[in-house]
Amino acid sequence: KHSHESSKEPSFKMIKGPLRSLAFLDSGYVVRHKISQRKLRERKRQKLKVELQQQMHPWMNGLRELHILNRFPTCRRRRSE
């Protein structure tokens, strides 16, 4: 049992090393990365929305807009400004 634990330890240290260096990375980069991820997701959502609008009938689209307005009133207001 003891020998098994000691063999496990070095690999754990190897994992810990890179993690520590990652923690010391420029935090600004991490924030930028998160923001870019959010922008990518947002762009994907916009693209999907446009595709959906092209496929749907106008009355369906109106219903969907109403549904979105009811669900996220603050979001829609901020985006329309």
Short mmCIF file of C-alpha atoms in Angstrom, two decimals:
data_model
loop_
_atom_site.label_atom_id
_atom_site.label_comp_id
_atom_site.label_asym_id
_atom_site.label_seq_id
_atom_site.Cartn_x
_atom_site.Cartn_y
_atom_site.Cartn_z
CA LYS A 1 0.00 0.00 0.00
CA HIS A 2 2.73 2.45 0.94
CA SER A 3 4.74 1.87 -2.25
CA HIS A 4 1.60 2.53 -4.32
CA GLU A 5 1.15 5.93 -2.65
CA SER A 6 4.79 6.93 -3.20
CA SER A 7 4.56 6.05 -6.91
CA LYS A 8 1.48 8.26 -7.16
CA GLU A 9 3.22 11.29 -5.64
CA PRO A 10 5.67 12.32 -8.43
CA SER A 11 2.95 12.42 -11.07
CA PHE A 12 0.90 14.63 -8.77
CA LYS A 13 3.84 17.02 -8.42
CA MET A 14 4.22 17.07 -12.20
CA ILE A 15 0.59 18.10 -12.54
CA LYS A 16 0.92 20.70 -9.80
CA GLY A 17 3.86 22.44 -11.52
CA PRO A 18 2.09 23.57 -14.71
CA LEU A 19 -0.99 24.50 -12.69
CA ARG A 20 1.06 26.81 -10.51
CA SER A 21 2.65 28.50 -13.53
CA LEU A 22 -0.81 28.88 -15.08
CA ALA A 23 -2.00 30.63 -11.93
CA PHE A 24 0.88 33.12 -12.26
CA LEU A 25 0.01 33.89 -15.88
CA ASP A 26 -1.11 37.39 -16.74
CA SER A 27 -4.63 37.59 -15.32
CA GLY A 28 -5.42 40.16 -18.01
CA TYR A 29 -4.95 37.48 -20.64
CA VAL A 30 -7.42 35.22 -18.86
CA VAL A 31 -10.00 38.01 -18.69
CA ARG A 32 -9.46 38.86 -22.37
CA HIS A 33 -9.85 35.19 -23.24
CA LYS A 34 -13.13 34.96 -21.32
CA ILE A 35 -14.44 38.09 -23.04
CA SER A 36 -13.47 36.78 -26.47
CA GLN A 37 -15.22 33.49 -25.68
CA ARG A 38 -18.35 35.43 -24.73
CA LYS A 39 -18.15 37.47 -27.94
CA LEU A 40 -17.78 34.29 -29.99
CA ARG A 41 -20.81 32.78 -28.30
CA GLU A 42 -22.77 35.99 -28.85
CA ARG A 43 -21.84 36.05 -32.53
CA LYS A 44 -22.91 32.42 -32.89
CA ARG A 45 -26.24 33.24 -31.24
CA GLN A 46 -26.81 36.22 -33.56
CA LYS A 47 -26.04 34.06 -36.60
CA LEU A 48 -28.46 31.39 -35.39
CA LYS A 49 -31.14 34.02 -34.81
CA VAL A 50 -30.78 35.37 -38.36
CA GLU A 51 -30.99 31.86 -39.81
CA LEU A 52 -34.09 31.15 -37.73
CA GLN A 53 -35.74 34.38 -38.82
CA GLN A 54 -35.13 33.54 -42.48
CA GLN A 55 -36.72 30.11 -42.06
CA MET A 56 -39.77 31.16 -40.04
CA HIS A 57 -42.99 32.78 -41.22
CA PRO A 58 -43.46 36.45 -40.25
CA TRP A 59 -46.26 35.68 -37.78
CA MET A 60 -44.11 33.00 -36.14
CA ASN A 61 -41.30 35.52 -35.88
CA GLY A 62 -43.61 38.00 -34.18
CA LEU A 63 -44.66 35.38 -31.65
CA ARG A 64 -41.03 34.55 -30.98
CA GLU A 65 -40.12 38.21 -30.45
CA LEU A 66 -42.98 38.56 -27.96
CA HIS A 67 -41.81 35.43 -26.17
CA ILE A 68 -38.25 36.76 -25.93
CA LEU A 69 -39.50 40.16 -24.73
CA ASN A 70 -41.52 38.47 -21.99
CA ARG A 71 -38.60 36.31 -20.91
CA PHE A 72 -35.73 38.81 -21.05
CA PRO A 73 -37.15 42.35 -20.95
CA THR A 74 -33.94 43.96 -19.63
CA CYS A 75 -31.72 42.22 -22.19
CA ARG A 76 -33.83 43.37 -25.12
CA ARG A 77 -34.03 46.93 -23.84
CA ARG A 78 -30.26 47.18 -23.45
CA ARG A 79 -29.61 45.78 -26.92
CA SER A 80 -32.11 48.07 -28.68
CA GLU A 81 -30.38 51.22 -27.39
#
